[in-house]
XYZ file of C-alpha atoms in Angstrom:
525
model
C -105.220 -187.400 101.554
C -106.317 -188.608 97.763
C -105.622 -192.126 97.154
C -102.483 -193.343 95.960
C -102.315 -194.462 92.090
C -103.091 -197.338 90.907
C -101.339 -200.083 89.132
C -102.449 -198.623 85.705
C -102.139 -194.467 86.520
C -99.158 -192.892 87.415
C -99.007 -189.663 89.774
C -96.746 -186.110 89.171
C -93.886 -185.206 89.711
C -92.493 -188.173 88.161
C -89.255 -187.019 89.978
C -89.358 -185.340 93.263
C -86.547 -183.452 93.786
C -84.487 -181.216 91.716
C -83.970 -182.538 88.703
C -83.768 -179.016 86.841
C -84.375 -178.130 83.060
C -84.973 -181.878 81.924
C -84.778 -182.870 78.401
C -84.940 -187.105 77.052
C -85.068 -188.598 74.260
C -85.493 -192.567 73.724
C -83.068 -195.114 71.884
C -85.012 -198.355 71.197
C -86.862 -199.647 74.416
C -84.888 -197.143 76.571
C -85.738 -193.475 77.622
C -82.676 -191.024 78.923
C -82.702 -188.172 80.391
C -80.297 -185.301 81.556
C -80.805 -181.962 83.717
C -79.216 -179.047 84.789
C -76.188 -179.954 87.277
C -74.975 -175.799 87.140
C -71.602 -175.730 89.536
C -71.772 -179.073 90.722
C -69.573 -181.709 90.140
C -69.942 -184.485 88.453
C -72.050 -182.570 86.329
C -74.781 -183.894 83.756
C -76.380 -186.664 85.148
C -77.951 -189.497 83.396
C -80.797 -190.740 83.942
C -82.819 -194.063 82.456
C -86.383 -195.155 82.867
C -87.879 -198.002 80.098
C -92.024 -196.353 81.023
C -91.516 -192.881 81.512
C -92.545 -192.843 85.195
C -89.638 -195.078 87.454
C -86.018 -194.021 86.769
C -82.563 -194.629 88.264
C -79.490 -192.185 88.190
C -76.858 -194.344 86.037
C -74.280 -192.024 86.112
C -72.658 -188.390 84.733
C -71.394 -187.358 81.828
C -69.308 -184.782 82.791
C -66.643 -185.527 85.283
C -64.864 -181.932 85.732
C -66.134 -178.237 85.094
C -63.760 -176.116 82.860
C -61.611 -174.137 82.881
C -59.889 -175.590 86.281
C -59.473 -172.141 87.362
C -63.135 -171.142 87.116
C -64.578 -173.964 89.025
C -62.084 -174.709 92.018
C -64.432 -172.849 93.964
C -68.446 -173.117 94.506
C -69.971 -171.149 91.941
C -73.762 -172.719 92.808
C -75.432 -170.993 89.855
C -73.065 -171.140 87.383
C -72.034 -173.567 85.184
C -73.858 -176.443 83.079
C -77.556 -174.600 82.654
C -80.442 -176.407 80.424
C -78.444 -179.129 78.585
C -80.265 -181.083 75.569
C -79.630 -185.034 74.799
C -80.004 -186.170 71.519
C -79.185 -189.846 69.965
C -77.679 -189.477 66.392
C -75.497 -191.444 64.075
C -75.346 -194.057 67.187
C -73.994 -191.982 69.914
C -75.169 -189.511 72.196
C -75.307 -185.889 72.462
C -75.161 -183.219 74.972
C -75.218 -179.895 74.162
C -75.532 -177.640 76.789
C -74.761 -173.122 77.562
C -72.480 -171.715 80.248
C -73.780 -168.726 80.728
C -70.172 -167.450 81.105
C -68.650 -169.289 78.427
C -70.532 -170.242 75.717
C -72.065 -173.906 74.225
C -70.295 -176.678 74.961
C -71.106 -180.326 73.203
C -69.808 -183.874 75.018
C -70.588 -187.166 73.035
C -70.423 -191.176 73.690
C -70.894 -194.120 71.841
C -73.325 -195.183 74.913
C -74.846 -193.510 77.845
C -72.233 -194.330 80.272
C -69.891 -193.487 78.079
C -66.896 -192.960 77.669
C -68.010 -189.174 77.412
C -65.579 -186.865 75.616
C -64.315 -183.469 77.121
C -66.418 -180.580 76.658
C -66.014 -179.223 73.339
C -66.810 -175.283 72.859
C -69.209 -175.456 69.982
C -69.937 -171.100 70.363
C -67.759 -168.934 72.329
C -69.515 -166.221 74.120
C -71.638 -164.485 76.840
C -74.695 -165.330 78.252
C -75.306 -168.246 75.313
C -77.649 -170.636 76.923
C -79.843 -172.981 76.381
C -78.542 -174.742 73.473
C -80.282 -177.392 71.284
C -79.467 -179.413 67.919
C -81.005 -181.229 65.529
C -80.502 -183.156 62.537
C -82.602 -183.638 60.018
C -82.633 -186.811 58.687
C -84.397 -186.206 55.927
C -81.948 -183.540 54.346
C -78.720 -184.255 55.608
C -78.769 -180.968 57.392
C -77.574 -179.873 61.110
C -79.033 -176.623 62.970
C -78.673 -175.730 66.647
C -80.831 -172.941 68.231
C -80.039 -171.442 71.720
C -81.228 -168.544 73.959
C -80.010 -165.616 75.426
C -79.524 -164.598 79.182
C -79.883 -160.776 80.141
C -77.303 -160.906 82.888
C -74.322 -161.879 80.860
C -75.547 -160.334 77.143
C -78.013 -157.329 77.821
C -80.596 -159.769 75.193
C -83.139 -162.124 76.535
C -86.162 -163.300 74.940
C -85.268 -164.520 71.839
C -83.665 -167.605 70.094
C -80.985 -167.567 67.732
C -80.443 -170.618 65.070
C -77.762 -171.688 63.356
C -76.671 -173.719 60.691
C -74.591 -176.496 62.143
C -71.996 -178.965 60.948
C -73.353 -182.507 60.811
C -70.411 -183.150 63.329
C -71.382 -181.391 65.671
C -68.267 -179.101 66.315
C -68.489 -175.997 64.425
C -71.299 -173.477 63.407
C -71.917 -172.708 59.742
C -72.763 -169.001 59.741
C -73.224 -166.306 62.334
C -76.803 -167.176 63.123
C -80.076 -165.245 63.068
C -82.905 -164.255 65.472
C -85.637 -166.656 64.514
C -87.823 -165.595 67.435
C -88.533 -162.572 69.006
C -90.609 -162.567 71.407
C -90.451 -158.433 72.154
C -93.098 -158.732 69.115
C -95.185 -161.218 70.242
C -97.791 -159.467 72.785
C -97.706 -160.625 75.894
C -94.193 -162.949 75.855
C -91.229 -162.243 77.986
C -88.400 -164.317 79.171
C -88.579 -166.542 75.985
C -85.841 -169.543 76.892
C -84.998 -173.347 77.047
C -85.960 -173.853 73.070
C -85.762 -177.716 72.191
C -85.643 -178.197 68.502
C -87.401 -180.724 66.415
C -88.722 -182.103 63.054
C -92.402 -183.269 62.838
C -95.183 -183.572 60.053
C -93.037 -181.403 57.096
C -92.329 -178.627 59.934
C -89.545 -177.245 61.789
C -91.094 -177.205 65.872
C -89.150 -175.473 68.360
C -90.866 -176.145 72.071
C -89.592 -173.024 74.217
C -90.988 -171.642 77.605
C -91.761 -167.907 78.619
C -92.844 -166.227 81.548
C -90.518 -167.379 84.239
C -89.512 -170.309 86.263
C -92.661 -169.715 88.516
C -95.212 -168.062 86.961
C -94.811 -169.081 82.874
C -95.980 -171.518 80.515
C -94.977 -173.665 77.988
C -94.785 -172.511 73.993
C -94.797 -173.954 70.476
C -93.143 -172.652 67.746
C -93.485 -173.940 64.052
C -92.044 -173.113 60.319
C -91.669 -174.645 57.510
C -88.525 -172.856 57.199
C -85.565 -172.659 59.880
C -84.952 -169.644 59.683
C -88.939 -168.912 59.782
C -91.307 -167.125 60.054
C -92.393 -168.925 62.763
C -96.226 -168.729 64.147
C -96.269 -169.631 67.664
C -98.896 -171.350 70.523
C -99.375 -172.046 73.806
C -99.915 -175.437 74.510
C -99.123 -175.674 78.321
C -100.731 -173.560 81.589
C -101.277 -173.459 85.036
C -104.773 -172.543 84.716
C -107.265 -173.619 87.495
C -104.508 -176.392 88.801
C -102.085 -175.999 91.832
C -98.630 -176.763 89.020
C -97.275 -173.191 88.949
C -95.482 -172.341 85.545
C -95.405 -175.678 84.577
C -92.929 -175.576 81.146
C -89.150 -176.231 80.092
C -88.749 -179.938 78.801
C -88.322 -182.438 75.731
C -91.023 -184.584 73.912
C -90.591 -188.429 73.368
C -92.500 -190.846 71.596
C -92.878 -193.915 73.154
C -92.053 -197.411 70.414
C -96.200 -197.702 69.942
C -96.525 -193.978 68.787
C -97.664 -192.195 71.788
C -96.054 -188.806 72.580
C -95.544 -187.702 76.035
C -93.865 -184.561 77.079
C -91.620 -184.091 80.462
C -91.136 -180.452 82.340
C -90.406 -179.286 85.495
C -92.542 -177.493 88.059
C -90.687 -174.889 90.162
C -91.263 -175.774 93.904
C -89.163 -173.427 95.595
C -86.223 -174.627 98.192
C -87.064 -178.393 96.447
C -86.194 -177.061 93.373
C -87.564 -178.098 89.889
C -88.954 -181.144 89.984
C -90.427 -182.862 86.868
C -93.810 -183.737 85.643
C -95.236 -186.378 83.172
C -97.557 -185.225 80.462
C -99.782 -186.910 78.087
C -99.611 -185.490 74.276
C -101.149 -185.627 71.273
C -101.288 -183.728 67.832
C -104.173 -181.659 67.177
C -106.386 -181.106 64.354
C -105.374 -178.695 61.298
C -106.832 -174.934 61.698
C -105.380 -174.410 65.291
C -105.621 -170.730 66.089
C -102.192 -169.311 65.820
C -100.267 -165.752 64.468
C -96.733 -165.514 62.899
C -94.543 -162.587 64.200
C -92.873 -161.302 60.892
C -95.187 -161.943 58.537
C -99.041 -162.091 57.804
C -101.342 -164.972 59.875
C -101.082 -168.405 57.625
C -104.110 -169.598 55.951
C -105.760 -172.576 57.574
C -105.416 -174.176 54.202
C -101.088 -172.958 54.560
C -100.673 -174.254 58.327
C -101.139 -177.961 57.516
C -101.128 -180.399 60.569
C -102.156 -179.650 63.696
C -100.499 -178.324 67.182
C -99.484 -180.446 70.151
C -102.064 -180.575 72.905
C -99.894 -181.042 76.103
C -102.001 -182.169 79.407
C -105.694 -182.031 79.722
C -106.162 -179.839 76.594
C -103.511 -178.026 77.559
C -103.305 -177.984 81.571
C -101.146 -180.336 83.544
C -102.289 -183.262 84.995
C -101.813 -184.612 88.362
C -102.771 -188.010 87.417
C -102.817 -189.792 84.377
C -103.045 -193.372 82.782
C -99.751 -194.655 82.401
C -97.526 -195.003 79.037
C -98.681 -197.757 76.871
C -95.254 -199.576 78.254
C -94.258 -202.787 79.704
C -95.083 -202.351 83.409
C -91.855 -202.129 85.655
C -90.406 -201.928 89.124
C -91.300 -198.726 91.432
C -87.962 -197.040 91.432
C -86.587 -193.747 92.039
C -82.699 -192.323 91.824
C -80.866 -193.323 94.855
C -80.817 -191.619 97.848
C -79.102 -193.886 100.978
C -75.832 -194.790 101.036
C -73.606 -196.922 103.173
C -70.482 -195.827 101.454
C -68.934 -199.290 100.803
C -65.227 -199.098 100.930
C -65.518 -195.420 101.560
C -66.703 -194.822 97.928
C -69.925 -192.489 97.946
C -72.699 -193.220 95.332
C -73.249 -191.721 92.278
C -76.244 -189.662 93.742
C -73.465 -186.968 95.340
C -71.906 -184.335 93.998
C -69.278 -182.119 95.288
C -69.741 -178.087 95.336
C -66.811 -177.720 93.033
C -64.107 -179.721 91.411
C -63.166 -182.076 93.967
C -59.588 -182.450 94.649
C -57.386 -185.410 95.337
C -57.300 -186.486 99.304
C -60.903 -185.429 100.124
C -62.082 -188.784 100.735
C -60.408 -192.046 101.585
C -60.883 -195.492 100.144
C -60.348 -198.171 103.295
C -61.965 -201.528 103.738
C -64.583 -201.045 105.481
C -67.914 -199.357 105.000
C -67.815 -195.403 105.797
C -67.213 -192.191 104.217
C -64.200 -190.979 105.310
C -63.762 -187.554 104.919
C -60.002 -184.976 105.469
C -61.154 -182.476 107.592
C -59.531 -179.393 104.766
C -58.200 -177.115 106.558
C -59.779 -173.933 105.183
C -59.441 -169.995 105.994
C -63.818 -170.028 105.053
C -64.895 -172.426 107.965
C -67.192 -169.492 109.170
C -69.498 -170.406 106.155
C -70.618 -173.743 104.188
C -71.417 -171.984 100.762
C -67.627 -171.332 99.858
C -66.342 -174.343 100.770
C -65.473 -176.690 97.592
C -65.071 -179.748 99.899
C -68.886 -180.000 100.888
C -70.522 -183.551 99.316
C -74.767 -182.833 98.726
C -77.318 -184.843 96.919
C -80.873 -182.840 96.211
C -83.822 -182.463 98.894
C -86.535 -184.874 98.341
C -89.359 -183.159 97.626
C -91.977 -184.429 99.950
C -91.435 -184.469 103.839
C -88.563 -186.879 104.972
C -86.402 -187.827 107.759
C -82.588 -187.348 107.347
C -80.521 -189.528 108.909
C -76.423 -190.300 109.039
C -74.002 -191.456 111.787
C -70.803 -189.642 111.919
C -67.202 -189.836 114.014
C -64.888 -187.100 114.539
C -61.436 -188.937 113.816
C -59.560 -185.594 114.317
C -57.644 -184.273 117.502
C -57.070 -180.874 115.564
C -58.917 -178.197 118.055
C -61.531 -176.685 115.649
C -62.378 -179.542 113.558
C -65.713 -180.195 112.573
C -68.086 -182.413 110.381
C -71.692 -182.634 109.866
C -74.885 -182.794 108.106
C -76.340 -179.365 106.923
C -79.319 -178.117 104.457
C -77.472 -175.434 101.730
C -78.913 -172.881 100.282
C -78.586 -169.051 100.545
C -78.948 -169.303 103.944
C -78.029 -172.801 105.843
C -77.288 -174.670 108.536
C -76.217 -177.815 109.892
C -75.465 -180.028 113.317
C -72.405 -182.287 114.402
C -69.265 -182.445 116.175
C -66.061 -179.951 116.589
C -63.297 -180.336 118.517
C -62.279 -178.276 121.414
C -59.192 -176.633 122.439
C -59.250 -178.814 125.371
C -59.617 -181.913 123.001
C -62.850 -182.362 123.963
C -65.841 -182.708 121.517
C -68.958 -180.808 121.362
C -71.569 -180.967 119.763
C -72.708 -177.742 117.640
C -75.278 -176.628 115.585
C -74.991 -173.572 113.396
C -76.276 -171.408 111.100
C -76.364 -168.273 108.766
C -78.997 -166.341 107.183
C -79.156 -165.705 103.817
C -77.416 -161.884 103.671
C -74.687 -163.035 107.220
C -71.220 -163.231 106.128
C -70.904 -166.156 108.756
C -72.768 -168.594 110.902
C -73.622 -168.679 114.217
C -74.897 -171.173 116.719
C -78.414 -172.295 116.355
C -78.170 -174.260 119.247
C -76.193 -174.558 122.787
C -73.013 -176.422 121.938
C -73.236 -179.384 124.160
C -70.123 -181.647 125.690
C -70.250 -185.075 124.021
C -68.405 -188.176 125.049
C -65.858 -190.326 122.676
C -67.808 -191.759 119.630
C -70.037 -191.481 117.630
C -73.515 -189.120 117.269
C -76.542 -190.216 115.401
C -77.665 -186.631 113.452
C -81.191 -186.263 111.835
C -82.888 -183.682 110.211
C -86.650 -183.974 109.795
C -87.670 -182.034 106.772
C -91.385 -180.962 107.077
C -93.893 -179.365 104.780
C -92.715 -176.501 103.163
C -88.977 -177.561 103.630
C -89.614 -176.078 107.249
C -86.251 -178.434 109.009
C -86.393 -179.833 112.486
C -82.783 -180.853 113.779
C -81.914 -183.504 116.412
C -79.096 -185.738 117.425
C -78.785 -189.018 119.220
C -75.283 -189.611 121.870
C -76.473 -192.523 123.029
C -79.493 -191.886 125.152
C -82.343 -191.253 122.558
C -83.015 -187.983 120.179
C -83.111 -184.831 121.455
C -84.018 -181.639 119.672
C -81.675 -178.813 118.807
C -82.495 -175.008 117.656
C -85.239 -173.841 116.478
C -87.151 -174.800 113.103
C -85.262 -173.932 109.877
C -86.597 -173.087 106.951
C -84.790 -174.540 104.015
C -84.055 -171.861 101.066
C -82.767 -172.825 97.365
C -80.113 -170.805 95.465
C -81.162 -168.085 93.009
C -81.322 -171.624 90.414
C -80.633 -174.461 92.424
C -82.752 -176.294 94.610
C -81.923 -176.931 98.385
C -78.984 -179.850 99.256
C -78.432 -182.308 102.075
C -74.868 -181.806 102.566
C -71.559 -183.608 104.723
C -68.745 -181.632 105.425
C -65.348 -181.796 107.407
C -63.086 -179.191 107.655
C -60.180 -177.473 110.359
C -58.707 -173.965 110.677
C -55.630 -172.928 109.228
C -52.810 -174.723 109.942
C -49.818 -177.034 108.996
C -50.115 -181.203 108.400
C -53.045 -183.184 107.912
C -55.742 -181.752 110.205
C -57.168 -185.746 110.396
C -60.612 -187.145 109.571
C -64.474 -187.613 110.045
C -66.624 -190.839 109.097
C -69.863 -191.026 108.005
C -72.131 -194.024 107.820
C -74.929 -195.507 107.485
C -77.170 -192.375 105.241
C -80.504 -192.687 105.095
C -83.679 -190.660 103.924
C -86.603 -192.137 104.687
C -90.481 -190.578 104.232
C -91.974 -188.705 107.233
């Protein structure tokens, strides 16, 4: 095992867990940054750091998906994909594609808001990816976005537009600035974040895939181009598979750093620190749609991302006032039955799922639901993300429910899942279970033998292993015992593995009662 870093180096991934499609920009002393949320609700979370390497969740900036109609059920990989955040004319920015909808924009006057409703800056399919900028040197606005194949039929390119400096409305009907069919070599050409730098338009885009690309740079004098393009970021000889897809900051003493994610399979994206700097003039570089530039024509040089262009696992940290180790919340005791801001529901949450009381607990209505057979389309399921090194899950949970077929307990999502706690009998007895299904099965099935419990309460763990490889046990009383076999933890076709509580009943008429967790914790392994 290498040592761990020091006081004055910082070790990647900066974030650990999921935090997909990051983008930050800085406002004075204070760096913010936002990620993918897709179909999960709240959606847009917040992030804040003041050195680039410890940062806490402060909150969301979206509060419902819409339509309503759309989002009332999960739709995992759908939803809020690749947002950009942006600080101008002292309020923030979000701009962000649904693949199914179009570009949506929500501003505050400060990051925790009060954000407006989603505005729909482009109607459309398979927009994505959107990002603005405004030039403060002109007065102008632009936004740029990308194109996803399964909605549109057209990926790899961008498309930019001239924008309204309000932010609301589109200028004209846009143009393909980059096409990446003619550069050699380039496909899935996506996540462009636009900026202004040196006398150049720079538009920082990935290709090559969530697992296997890299990182490009794109620069013009001209928005609407030509554009001659570079890539400044690789996996090379280190273990960070397609490490690309971020923003670029500059820290208040003029350093640049840039942030990406690594795709790590059922842990999702998690996101890397990287050191940058602007090269020399005379970079080596080619223009699609139109001959090379002169070295004398191209001006200022290229940003070198990582160790000349690889990432880094270990680096000196940002010439920033040292802080606290922190990290985004992850236990919870659920004071007055109010969960943290680190969960998220599966869809738009409804009123009556959980109960405010006096005491600590989450108490959650056991829905009654005709989709008990399987976790994935349930609305009513409450996850935070996977860390993404080796952990031990724990929670405490009651069934408060005499309805026969109740249940409630903790469970690992993904395309295929499965989870542990306690359902009630027909006899009134409880038992506990442990289920799963595989990724193609309609419906779960036991995992485990279902065991007769007495009155109370169970202790439930889940020890997540290398590789996301899950052990499940549970406590009644008399110590831990193991349950099932090993499960492998698998992400969605986008989203990252989630830690997930549940309650739910069969069909049926009145209030089916209630389930209580307390007392969350994750803890490393």
């Amino acid at each position: 095992m290498s040592a761990p870093p020091t006081d004055l180096t910082y070790r990647n991934p900066v974030l650990d867990a999921d935090w997909s499609d990051p983008d930050v920009t800085r406002v004075g002393d204070d760096f913010y940054l936002t990620a993918s949320s897709f179909g999960r609700v709240p959606g847009l979370p917040l992030l804040h750091s003041r050195d680039l390497v410890n940062w806490t969740l402060v909150g969301h900036a979206l509060q419902r998906l819409e339509p309503e109609s759309e989002f009332g059920v999960p739709r995992h990989d759908c939803g809020v994909w690749a947002p950009s955040l942006r600080h101008h004319d002292d309020r923030f920015w979000i701009f962000w594609g649904d693949p199914d909808q179009g570009i949506f924009q929500v501003n505050a006057p400060e990051i925790r808001g009060p954000w407006t409703r989603p505005h729909l800056v482009k109607a459309g399919k398979g927009l994505i990816d959107p990002c603005p900028l405004w030039d403060e040197e002109t007065g102008e606005a632009y936004l740029v976005h990308a194109w996803a194949r399964s909605r549109s039929g057209v990926k790899n390119r961008l498309t930019g537009h001239r924008m309204h400096p309000h932010g609301t409305e589109l200028l004209d009907e846009g143009k393909v600035i980059v096409d990446a069919d003619r550069i050699p070599g380039w496909f899935t050409l996506e996540g462009p974040k636009l900026y202004r730098h040196d006398g150049w338009f720079w538009i920082l885009a990935p290709a090559g895939g969530v697992e296997t690309g890299w990182q490009g740079a794109f620069r013009s004098r001209d928005f609407f181009g030509p554009y001659e393009e570079k890539v400044v970021l690789e996996q090379r000889d280190t273990d960070v598979n397609g490490p690309h897809q971020g923003g670029w900051v500059r820290t208040p003493s003029g350093e640049d750093w840039f942030l990406h994610f690594q795709q790590r399979g059922a842990y999702g994206r998690v996101v890397h620190l990287q050191p940058m700097r602007w090269g020399p003039a005379g970079n080596t570089s080619r223009s699609w749609g139109s001959p090379r530039s002169s070295e004398a024509e191209s001006g200022g040089g290229w940003p070198v991302i990582g160790d000349d262009g690889a990432p880094v696992a270990e680096h000196r940290r940002p010439d920033l006032p040292a802080q606290p180790a922190a990290a985004p919340a992850t236990d919870d005791d659920f004071p007055g039955g109010r969960h943290g801001r680190q969960w998220q529901w599966t869809a738009n949450p409804r009123d009556g799922w959980a109960t405010q009381h006096s005491a600590d607990g989450l108490r959650l209505t056991c829905v009654r639901t005709t989709d008990a057979h399987d976790l994935r389309t349930l609305p009513n399921v409450l996850t935070q993300r996977l860390p993404g090194t080796p952990c031990t899950v724990e929670v405490e949970l009651r069934l408060d429910s005499p309805e026969p077929g109740a249940r409630a307990g903790l469970a690992v999502l993904g395309d295929a899942y499965a989870w542990i706690g306690l359902q009630r009998g027909t006899d009134g007895t409880a038992h506990l279970v442990h289920r799963f299904a595989e990724t193609v099965a309609e419906s779960e099935r036991d995992a485990g033998h279902p065991r007769l419990v007495p009155e109370g309460g169970v202790r439930l763990r889940i020890e997540a292993g290398a590789g996301a490889r899950c052990r499940f046990s549970y406590d009644i009383g008399d110590g831990f015992r193991p349950s099932g076999q090993t499960f492998a933890a698998t992400p969605w076709r986008w989203v990252g593995a989630l830690l997930g509580l549940a309650a739910l009943a069969p069909t049926g008429q009145g209030h089916a009662g209630t389930a209580t967790f307390t007392r969350f914790r994750i803890s490393p392994a």
